[in-house]
Structures are given as structure tokens and as C-alpha cells.
Coordinates of C-alpha atoms in Angstrom, one line a residue:
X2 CA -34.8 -16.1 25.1
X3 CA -36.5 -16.8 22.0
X4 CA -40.0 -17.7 23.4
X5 CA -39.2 -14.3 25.6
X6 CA -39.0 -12.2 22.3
X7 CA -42.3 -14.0 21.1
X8 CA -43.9 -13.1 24.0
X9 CA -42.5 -9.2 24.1
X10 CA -44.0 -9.1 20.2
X11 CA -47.0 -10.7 20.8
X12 CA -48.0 -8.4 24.0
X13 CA -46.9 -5.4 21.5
X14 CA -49.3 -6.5 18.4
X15 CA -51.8 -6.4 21.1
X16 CA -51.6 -3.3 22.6
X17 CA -50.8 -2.2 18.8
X18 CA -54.4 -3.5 18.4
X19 CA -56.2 -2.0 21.3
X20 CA -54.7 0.7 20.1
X21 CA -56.4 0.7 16.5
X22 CA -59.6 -0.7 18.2
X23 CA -59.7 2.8 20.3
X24 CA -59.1 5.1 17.0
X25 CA -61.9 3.1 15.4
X26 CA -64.5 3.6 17.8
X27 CA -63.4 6.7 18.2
X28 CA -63.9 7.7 14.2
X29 CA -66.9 5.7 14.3
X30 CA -68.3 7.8 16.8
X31 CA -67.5 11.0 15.1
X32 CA -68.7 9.5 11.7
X33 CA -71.8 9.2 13.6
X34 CA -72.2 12.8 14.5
X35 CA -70.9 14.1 11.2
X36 CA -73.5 12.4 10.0
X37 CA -76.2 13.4 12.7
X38 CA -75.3 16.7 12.0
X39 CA -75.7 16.7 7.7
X40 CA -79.0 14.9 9.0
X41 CA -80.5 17.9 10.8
X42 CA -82.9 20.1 8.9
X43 CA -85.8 22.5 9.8
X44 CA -87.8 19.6 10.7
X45 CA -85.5 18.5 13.9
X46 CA -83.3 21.3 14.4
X47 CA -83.4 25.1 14.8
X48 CA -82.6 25.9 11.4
X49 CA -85.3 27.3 9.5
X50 CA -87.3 25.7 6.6
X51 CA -85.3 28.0 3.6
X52 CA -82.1 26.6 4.7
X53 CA -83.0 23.3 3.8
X54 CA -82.2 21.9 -0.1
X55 CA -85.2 21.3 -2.2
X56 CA -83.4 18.3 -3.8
X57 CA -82.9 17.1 -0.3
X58 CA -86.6 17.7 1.0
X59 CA -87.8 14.9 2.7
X60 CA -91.3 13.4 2.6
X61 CA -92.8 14.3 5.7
X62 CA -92.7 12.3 8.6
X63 CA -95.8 10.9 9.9
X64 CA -95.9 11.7 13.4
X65 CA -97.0 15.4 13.3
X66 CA -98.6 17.7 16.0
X67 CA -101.0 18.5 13.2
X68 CA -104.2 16.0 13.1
X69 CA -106.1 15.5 9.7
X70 CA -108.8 17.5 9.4
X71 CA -110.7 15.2 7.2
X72 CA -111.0 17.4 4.2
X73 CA -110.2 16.6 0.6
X74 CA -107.8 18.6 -0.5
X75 CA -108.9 21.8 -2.9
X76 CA -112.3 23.8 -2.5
X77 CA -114.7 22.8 -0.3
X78 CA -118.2 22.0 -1.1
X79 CA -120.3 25.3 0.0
X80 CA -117.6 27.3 -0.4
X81 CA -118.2 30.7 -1.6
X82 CA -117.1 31.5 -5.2
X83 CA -114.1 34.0 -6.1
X84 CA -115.2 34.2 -10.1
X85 CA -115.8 37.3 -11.3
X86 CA -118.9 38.1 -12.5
X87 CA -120.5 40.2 -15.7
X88 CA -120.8 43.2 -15.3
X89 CA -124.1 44.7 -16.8
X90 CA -122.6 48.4 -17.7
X91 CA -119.0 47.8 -19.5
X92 CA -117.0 50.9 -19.7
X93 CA -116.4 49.9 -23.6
X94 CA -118.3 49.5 -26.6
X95 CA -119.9 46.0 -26.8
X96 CA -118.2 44.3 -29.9
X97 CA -121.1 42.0 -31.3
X98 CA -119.3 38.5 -33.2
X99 CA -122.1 37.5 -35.4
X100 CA -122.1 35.1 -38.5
X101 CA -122.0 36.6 -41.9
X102 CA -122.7 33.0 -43.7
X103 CA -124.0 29.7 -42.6
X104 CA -121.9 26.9 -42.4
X105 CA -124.1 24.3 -43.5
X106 CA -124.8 25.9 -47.1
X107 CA -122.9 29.3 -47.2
X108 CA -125.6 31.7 -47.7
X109 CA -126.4 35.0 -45.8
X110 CA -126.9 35.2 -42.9
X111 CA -128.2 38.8 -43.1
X112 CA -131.9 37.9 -42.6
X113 CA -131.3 35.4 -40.3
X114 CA -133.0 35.3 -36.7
X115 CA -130.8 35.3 -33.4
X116 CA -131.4 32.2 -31.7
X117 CA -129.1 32.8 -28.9
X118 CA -126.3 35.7 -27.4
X119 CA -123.3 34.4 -25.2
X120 CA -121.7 37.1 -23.3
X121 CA -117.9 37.4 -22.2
X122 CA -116.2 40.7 -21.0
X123 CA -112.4 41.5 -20.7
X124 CA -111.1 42.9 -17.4
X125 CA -107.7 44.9 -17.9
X126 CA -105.7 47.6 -15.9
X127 CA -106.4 51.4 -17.8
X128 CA -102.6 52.9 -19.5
X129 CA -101.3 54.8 -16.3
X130 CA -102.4 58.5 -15.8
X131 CA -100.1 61.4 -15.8
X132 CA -99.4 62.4 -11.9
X133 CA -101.8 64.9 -10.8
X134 CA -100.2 68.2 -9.6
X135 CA -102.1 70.8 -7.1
X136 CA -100.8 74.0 -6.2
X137 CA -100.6 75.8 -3.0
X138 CA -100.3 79.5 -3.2
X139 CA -99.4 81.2 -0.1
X140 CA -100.4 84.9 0.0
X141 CA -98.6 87.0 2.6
X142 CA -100.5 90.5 2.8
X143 CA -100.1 93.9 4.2
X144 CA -102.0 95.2 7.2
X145 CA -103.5 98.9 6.2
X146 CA -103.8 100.3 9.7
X147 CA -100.3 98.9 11.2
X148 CA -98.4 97.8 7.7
X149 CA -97.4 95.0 9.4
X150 CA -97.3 91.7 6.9
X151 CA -98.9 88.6 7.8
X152 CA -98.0 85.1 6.4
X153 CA -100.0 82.7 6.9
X154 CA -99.1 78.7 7.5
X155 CA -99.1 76.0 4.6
X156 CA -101.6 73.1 7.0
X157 CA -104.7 73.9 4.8
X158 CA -105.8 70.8 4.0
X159 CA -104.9 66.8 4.4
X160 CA -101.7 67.5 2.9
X161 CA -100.3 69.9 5.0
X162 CA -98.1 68.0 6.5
X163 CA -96.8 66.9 3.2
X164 CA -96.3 71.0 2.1
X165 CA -95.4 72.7 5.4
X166 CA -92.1 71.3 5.9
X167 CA -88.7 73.7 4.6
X168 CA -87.5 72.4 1.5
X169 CA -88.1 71.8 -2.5
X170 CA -91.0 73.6 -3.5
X171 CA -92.1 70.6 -5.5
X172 CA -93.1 67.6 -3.1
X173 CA -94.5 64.1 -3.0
X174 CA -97.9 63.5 -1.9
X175 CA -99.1 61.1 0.8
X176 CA -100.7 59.1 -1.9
X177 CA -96.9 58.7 -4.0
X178 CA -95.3 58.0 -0.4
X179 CA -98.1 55.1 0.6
X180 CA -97.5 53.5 -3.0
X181 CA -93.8 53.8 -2.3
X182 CA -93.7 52.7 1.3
X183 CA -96.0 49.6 0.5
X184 CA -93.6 48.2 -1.9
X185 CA -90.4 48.5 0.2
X186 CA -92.0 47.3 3.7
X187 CA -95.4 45.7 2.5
X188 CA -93.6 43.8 -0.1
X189 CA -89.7 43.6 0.7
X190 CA -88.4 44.5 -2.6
X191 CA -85.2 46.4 -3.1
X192 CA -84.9 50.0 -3.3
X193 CA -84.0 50.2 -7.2
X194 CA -86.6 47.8 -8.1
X195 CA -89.1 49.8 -5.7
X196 CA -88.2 53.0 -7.6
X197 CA -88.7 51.7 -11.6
X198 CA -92.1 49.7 -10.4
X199 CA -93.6 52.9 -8.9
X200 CA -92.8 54.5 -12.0
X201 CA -94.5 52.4 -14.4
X202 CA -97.5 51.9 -11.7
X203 CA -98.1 55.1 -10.8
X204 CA -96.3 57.2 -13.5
X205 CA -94.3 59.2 -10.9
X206 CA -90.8 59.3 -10.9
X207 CA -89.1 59.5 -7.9
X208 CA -84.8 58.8 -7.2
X209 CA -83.5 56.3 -5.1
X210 CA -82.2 58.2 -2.2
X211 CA -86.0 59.2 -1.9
X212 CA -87.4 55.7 -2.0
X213 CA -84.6 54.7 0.2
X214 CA -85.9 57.6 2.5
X215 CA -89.5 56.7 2.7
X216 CA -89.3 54.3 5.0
X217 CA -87.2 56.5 7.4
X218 CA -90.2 58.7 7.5
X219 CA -92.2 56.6 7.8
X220 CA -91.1 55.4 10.9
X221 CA -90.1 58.8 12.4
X222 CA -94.2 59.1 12.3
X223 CA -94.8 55.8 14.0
X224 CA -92.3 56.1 16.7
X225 CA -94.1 59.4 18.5
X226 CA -97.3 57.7 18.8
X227 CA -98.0 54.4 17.5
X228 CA -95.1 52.6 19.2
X229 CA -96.2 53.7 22.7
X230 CA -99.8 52.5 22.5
X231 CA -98.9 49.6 21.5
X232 CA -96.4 48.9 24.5
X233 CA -99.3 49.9 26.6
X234 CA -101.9 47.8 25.0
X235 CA -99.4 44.6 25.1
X236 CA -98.6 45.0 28.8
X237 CA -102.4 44.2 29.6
X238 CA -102.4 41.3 27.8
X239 CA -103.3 37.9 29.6
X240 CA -101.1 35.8 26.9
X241 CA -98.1 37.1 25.0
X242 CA -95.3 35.7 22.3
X243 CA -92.2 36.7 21.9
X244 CA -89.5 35.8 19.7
X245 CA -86.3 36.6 18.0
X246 CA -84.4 36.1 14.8
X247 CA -80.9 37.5 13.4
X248 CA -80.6 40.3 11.0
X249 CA -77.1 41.7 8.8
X250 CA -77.1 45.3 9.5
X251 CA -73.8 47.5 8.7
X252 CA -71.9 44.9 8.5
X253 CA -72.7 42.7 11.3
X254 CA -75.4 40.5 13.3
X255 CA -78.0 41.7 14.9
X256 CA -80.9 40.5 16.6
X257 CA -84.7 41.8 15.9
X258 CA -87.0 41.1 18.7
X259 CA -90.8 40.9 18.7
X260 CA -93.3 40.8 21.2
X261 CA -96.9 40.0 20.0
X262 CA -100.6 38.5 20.1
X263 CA -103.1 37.7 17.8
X264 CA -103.9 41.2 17.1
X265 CA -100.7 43.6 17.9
X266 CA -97.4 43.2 16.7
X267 CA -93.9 45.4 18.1
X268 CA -90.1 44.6 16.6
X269 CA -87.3 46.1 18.0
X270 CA -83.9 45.7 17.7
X271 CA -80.8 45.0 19.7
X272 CA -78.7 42.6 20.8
X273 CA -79.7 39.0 22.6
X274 CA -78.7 39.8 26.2
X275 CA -81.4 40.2 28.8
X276 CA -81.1 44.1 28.5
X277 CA -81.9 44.3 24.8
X278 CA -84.6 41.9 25.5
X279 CA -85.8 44.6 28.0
X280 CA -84.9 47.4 25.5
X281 CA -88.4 46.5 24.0
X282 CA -90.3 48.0 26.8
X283 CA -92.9 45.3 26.9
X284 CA -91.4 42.5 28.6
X285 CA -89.9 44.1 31.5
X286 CA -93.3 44.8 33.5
X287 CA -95.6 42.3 31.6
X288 CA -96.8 39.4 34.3
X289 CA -99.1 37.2 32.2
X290 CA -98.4 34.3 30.4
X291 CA -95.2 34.6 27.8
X292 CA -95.1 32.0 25.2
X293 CA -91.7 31.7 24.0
X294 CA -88.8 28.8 22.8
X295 CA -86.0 28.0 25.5
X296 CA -83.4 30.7 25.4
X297 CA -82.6 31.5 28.4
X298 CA -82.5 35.1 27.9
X299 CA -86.3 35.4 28.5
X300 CA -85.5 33.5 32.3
X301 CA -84.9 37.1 34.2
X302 CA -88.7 38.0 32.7
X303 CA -91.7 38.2 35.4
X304 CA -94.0 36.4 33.3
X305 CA -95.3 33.0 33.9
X306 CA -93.2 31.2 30.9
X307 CA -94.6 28.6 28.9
X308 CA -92.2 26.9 26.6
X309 CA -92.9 26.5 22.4
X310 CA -93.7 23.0 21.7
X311 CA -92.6 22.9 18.4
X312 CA -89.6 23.7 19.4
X313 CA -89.3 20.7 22.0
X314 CA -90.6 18.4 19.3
X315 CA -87.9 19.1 16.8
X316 CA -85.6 19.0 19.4
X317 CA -86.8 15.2 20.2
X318 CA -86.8 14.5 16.8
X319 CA -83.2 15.0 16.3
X320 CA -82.7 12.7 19.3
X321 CA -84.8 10.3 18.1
X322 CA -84.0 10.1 14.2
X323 CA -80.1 9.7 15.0
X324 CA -81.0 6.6 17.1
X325 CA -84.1 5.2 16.7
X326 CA -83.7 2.3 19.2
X327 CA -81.7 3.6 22.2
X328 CA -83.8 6.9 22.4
X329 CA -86.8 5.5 22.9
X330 CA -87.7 7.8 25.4
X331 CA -88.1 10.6 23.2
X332 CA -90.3 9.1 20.7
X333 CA -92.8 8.7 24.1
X334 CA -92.1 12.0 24.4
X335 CA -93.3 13.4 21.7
X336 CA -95.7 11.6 21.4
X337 CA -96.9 12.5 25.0
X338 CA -96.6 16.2 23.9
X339 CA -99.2 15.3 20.8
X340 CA -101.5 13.7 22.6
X341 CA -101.8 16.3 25.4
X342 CA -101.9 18.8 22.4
X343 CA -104.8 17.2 20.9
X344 CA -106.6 16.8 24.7
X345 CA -106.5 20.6 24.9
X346 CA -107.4 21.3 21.3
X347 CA -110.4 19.0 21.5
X348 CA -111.1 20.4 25.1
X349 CA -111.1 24.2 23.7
X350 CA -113.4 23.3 20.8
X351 CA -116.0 22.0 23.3
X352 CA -116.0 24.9 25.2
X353 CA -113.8 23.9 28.2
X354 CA -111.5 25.7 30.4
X355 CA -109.0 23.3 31.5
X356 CA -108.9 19.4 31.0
X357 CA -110.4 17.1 32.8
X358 CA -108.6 15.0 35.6
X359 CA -108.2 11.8 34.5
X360 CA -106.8 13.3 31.2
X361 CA -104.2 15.7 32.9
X362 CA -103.0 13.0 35.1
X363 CA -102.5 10.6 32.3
X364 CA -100.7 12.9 30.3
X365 CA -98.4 14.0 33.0
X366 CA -97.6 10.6 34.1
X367 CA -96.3 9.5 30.4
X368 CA -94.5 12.5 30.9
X369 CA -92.7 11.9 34.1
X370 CA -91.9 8.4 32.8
X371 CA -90.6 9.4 29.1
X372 CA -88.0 11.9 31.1
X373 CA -86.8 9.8 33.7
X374 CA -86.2 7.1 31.1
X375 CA -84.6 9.2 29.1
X376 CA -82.2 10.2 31.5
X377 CA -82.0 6.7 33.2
X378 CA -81.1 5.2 29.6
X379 CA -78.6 8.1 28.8
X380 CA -76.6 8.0 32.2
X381 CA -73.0 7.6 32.0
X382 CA -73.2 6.6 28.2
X383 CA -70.4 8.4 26.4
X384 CA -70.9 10.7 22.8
X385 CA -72.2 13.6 21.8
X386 CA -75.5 12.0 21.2
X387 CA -76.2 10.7 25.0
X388 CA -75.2 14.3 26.0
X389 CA -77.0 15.7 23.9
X390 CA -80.3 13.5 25.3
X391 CA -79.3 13.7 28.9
X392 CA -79.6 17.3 28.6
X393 CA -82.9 17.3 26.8
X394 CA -84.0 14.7 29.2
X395 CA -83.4 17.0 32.5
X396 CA -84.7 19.9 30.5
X397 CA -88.2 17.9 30.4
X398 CA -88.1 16.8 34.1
X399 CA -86.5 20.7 35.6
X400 CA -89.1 22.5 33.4
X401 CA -92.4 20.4 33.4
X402 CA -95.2 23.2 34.9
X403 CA -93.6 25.4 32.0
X404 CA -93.7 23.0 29.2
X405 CA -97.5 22.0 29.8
X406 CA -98.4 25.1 30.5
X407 CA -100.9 24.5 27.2
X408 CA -103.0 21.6 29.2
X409 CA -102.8 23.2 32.2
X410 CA -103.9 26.5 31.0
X411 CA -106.6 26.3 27.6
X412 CA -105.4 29.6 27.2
X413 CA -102.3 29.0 26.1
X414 CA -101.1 27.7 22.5
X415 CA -99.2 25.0 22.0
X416 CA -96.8 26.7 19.6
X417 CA -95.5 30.1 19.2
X418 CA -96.4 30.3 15.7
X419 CA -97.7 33.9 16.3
X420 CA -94.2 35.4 16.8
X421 CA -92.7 33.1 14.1
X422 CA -95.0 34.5 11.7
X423 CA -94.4 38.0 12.8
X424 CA -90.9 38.0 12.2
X425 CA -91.0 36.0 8.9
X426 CA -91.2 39.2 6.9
X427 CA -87.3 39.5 8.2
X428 CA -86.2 36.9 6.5
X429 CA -87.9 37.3 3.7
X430 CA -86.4 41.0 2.9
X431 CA -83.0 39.6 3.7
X432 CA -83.3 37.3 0.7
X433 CA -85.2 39.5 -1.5
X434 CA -82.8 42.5 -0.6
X435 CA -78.8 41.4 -0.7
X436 CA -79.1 39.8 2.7
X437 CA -78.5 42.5 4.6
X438 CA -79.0 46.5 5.4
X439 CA -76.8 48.5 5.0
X440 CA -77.2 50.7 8.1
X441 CA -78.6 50.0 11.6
X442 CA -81.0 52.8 11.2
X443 CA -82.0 50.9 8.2
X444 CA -82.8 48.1 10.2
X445 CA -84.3 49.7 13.0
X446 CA -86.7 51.8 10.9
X447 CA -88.1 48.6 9.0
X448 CA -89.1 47.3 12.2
X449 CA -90.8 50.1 13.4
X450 CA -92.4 50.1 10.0
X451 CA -93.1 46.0 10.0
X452 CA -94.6 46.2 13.4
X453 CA -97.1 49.0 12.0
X454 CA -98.2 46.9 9.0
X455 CA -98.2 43.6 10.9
X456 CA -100.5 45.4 13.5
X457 CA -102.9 46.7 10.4
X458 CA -103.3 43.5 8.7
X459 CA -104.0 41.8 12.0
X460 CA -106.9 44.1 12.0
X461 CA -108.5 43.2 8.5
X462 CA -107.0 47.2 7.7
X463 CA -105.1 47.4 4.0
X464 CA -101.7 48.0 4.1
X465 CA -102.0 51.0 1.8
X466 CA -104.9 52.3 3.4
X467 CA -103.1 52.2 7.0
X468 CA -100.0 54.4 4.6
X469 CA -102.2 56.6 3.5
X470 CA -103.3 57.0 6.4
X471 CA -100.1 57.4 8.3
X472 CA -99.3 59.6 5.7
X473 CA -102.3 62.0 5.6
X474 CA -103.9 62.6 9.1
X475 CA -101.6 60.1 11.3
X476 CA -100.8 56.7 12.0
X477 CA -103.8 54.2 12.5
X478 CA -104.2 53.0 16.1
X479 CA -105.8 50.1 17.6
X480 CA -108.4 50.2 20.4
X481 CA -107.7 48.8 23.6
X482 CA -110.2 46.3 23.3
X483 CA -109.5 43.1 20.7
X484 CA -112.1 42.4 18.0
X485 CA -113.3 38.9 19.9
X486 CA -114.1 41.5 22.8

């Protein structure tokens, strides 16, 4: 009996054990996630590169899709010079320093012959002019054969448009509005601080609500004629980006889309379905080659797809940094995806059209072996992590035509950069403004606004001169042709 109760206890402590031994792998393997996760940063995840600490930032890693130029850092020999220069007819009276006494013996200098004259001039901004004020004077006169009165219109001039309108007899000129519309969508800054700097820049004080309204008109002008051009220019395009990022507006998220080149830039904003992808009216008809990430909102799209390979590299990087030895595949990977990168970049720079054979088929066939490893080593392993890689791993073997798109097509970049870039200026008004609109119009109206500045500057065209502009004879429009053309 004795030896029966032994037994009984011993077979309990065991399964006691097993017990513990399954909690403790089972912690362990969250641990590991947790920690996966507080890893991640813009470098291998989605997140972007202001959410990550600058007491946390690490060095960076040395594989890169970038290669070294081979440049010292800092000015290049050759370069040209940005130094001003003197300017031979100063708008001020030239104050002469001269010597009154030696400083060898202290006498006079009065007699004393100029051996030499170093010149140095002081460039400063003039104390800001009073606003200039023109009136307009409409005369309404009396017919003497009919005595019928005649009124005429207020469009005499450029700023016709500013003085027709019903309203205030005392307006702003286009001038005022381009100064005021630069610094609220050129430069992102909040309507208050907008208001006080155009007032001690310009000397014109304006309200709030006005500053806050600027923008609105602004866009109402862009959105009769500018917006449609450019939808019809981008559908023609051979290669197009597109992209999205979240925005706060009245209270909640939102989504502002862009679709854009080199050269034209359009937002828009909606939700992240396929429809508010469509609502753009680019995408729906455009059949040349869309570079985008993976969301598979863009799938519906009749584009040829070719997929951002920065995104796939962060995305191989988090694989790979949270278990360096077992994902070995995805180190291949990426560096597959670099080395094909670097084919095409040195294949464009000679001239070429499309890679040579013997380079395609290498690079495909390190491809086609770094995915089926990758899902041969990740099948039927348990965690987060392995499902994580499995998924990544069929992604690379289900999508490869889209993925190399780049090296099968010189045409095609290897990163969608240009829509990252075009959307940045979201971001950056969120943290300079409260982190969020406060209407949807508000919203809306910027990135009508962003997408007619983004297009300008693409151009080599000044910000303020495209407001004047806009706010004078018209919005500025691009030709159908690019520059390189």
C-alpha cells in the first residue's frame, strides 16, 4: 500500500511538472514576442521613423539597399559656391573705419597714405512697409437718350476676382492671401501662429477665421480645374505610385490617398476600402505599371502591380533580427532583393533597358531558393514568429513577377519613395498642428491644396509664385508633356 501511495505521488509530481514545463515554454514564448514586438522600429516594421525614440535610435545596420557612393562627406570639390558676394552699389552710405593714431608710436595718422581697403557689407531685411491700399471706384451713370442707368462690373484688372465678389467693401489682395496660404499649407504651421507671423512679415493684419479660411479658398479654385487635369495627365502615365497614410479629422481616422510621379502629385481623401481607393479617379482606369506596398486594397486595380521593396525588406528584417539563426532564409532574401536592386541600378546608369540573362536568372533563382527555404524551415513550427515567416515566405513565392517587377522592367523603381515623400507633408502638419483637423473639410481642402504645391515644386515653380498665381489669373497647370520629354 505504502509503495502504491509512492507511486500515486510520484506520477502526480510528474504530471505536476509537465505541467510547469508547458506554462514555461509557453511564457517563454510570449516573452519572446513581447520582446520582438518592443524590438520593432521604422527600420523593420511599418511604423514610421518619428515614432521611434531618439534615446533608443540605433546605429544603422549595415546591410542597406543603399550602396556608398564613394564621396566624402560635406561639399564636393567643384562644387559651385552659395557665398554671397559684394555687391558694388550698396543701398547705404559706405561707413569708412580708418585709423586715427598709429600703433607703433601714437601719432597722427591724418597725413598718412592708404596702403590697403578691405571691404565687408551687411545684408539685412528693410522694417516692414505699411500695406498698400488701391481703390476701386465704380461709377454707375445715366443714359441721356433712354435714362436708363448702367453699372458696370468690378473685373478691371488682375484683381478682379479679388473685388467682384458680394461682401466687405475692404478686401484682401491676392498678394496678402499667397503670403497667408504659403504659411498654412507651404509650411504646416497652425492657424494662430499663421495669423501673428503674417502680421509682423507683411504688416497686414488679418483674423483667424480668415487665415483659417484661406485655404478653403484656396482649394475651391483648384478643384474646378486643376484637379481634373491632373487626373487626366496621371492616367497616361507608363509608371505610377500610390500610397496612403492616416489622418485625425473631426474626431476620427481617416485615410489620405495619393497617386503620383516624378512630376504630378493628387491626395484625396476617404476611407481604405477599394471604393475610396477608386474615389481618387486615377486608379480606376489607369493600366500601366502601379508601384505600391502590399495592401491588398490596391489588388481589384487594373494595373500591372509591382510591390515597394522597402517595404518587403523591413518586413524581412523583423524576421530576421528576432531570430537570426533559424531565419536564415530571409537574410538571403534580402539580400537577393539588394543585389538585384543594384543589377538594375547599374544596368539603368549604362543605358540599358532590361538586364541581361545570366544576371536575371541568377537573381531569380536565389530568389526561388530563399522562399522555399523559408517556408520549408518554417513548416509546422509553432509561435507567432514561424507564422509570421511562413506567411512572408508564401508572399515571396505567390507574388514573385510582382515583386521583381524592378529587374524585369528598368522602368520601374525599386521603392515607392515618390508617394512616401508626397504624403510626408501629412504628417508633418499633424505634429506641427495639434494632431489633428478639426473638420473633414479641413482635411479635404489641405489635400487639394498639398497636391497643388507638391505638383508646383515638382516643377522647379515657387510655392508663392504658383499662389499668386492661383490667386490672381488662375491656378498654374502642367503640360501634358514631362520636362525629360
Amino acid at each position: 500500500m505504502l509503495l502504491e501511495r509512492l507511486l500515486a505521488r510520484v506520477a502526480e509530481l510528474e504530471d505536476g511538472l509537465a505541467a510547469r514545463d508547458r506554462v514555461i515554454a509557453a511564457q517563454a514564448e510570449r516573452i519572446a514576442e513581447l520582446e520582438r514586438r518592443l524590438a520593432a522600429d521604422s527600420s523593420n516594421s511599418s511604423r514610421p521613423p518619428s515614432s521611434d525614440a531618439p534615446w533608443e535610435k540605433k546605429p544603422a545596420a549595415k546591410r542597406s539597399g543603399r550602396s556608398r557612393s564613394g564621396r566624402r562627406p560635406g561639399k564636393q570639390p567643384g562644387a559651385g559656391s552659395v557665398s554671397r558676394s559684394l555687391s558694388d552699389d550698396p543701398d547705404r552710405r559706405i561707413v569708412v573705419i580708418e585709423a586715427e593714431h598709429c600703433s607703433g608710436c601714437a601719432q597722427s595718422l591724418a597725413g598718412g597714405v592708404e596702403r590697403s581697403r578691405e571691404r565687408r557689407q551687411v545684408v539685412d531685411a528693410r522694417p516692414v512697409p505699411p500695406p498698400e491700399i488701391t481703390e476701386y471706384q465704380r461709377v454707375s451713370k445715366v443714359c441721356p437718350c433712354c435714362g436708363r442707368v448702367t453699372t458696370p462690373g468690378w473685373d478691371v484688372d488682375d484683381h478682379g476676382g479679388v473685388v467682384a465678389p458680394p461682401g466687405s467693401p475692404v478686401r484682401i489682395g491676392p498678394e496678402t492671401l499667397a503670403r497667408c496660404a504659403l504659411l498654412t499649407c507651404g509650411h504646416y504651421l497652425p492657424v494662430g501662429r499663421a495669423t501673428v507671423l503674417l502680421e509682423a512679415l507683411s504688416g497686414v493684419r488679418v483674423s483667424t477665421w480668415f487665415t483659417a479660411r484661406v485655404r478653403a479658398r484656396a482649394a475651391a479654385k483648384l478643384t474646378e480645374v486643376f484637379l481634373p487635369h491632373l487626373r487626366t495627365l496621371l492616367a497616361s502615365v507608363p509608371v505610377l505610385h500610390a500610397d496612403e497614410t492616416t489622418a485625425r479629422a473631426d474626431g476620427g481616422l481617416r485615410y489620405l490617398h495619393v497617386a503620383c510621379t516624378e512630376y504630378l502629385t493628387v491626395m484625396h481623401v476617404g476611407g481604405r476600402s477599394a471604393a475610396d481607393i477608386d474615389a481618387g479617379g486615377v486608379l480606376p482606369g489607369f493600366t500601366g505599371v502601379l508601384v505600391r506596398d502590399g495592401y491588398a486594397g490596391y489588388a481589384h486595380l487594373p494595373a500591372t502591380h509591382a510591390w515597394c521593396g522597402a517595404h518587403l525588406l523591413r518586413d524581412l528584417r523583423a524576421v530576421s533580427d528576432a531570430d537570426a539563426t533559424g531565419q536564415l532564409w530571409a537574410l538571403g532574401m534580402a539580400d537577393t532583393l539588394i543585389e538585384a536592386h543594384h543589377a538594375a541600378t547599374d544596368a539603368r546608369g549604362r543605358g540599358a533597358d532590361r538586364l541581361d540573362a545570366p544576371t536575371l536568372a541568377r537573381i531569380r533563382s536565389l530568389y526561388r531558393g530563399a522562399a522555399a527555404k523559408g517556408q520549408a524551415d518554417n513548416r509546422g513550427e509553432p509561435g507567432p514568429l514561424a507564422e509570421q515567416a511562413r506567411t512572408l515566405a508564401r508572399r515571396f513565392g505567390r507574388f514573385e513577377d510582382m515583386i521583381l517587377r524592378f529587374a524585369t522592367d528598368l522602368a520601374v523603381p525599386f521603392t515607392n519613395n515618390q508617394a512616401e515623400a508626397s504624403v510626408r507633408p501629412v504628417k508633418v502638419q499633424q505634429r506641427t498642428s495639434g494632431g489633428a483637423w478639426r473638420t473633414l473639410q479641413g482635411l479635404v481642402d489641405f489635400a487639394t491644396v498639398q497636391s497643388y504645391l507638391d505638383t508646383a515644386h515638382k516643377w522647379g515653380i515657387d510655392k508663392l509664385d504658383a499662389l499668386r498665381q492661383l490667386f490672381t489669373t488662375g491656378p498654374w497647370l502642367p503640360p501634358a508633356l514631362t520636362p525629360a520629354e
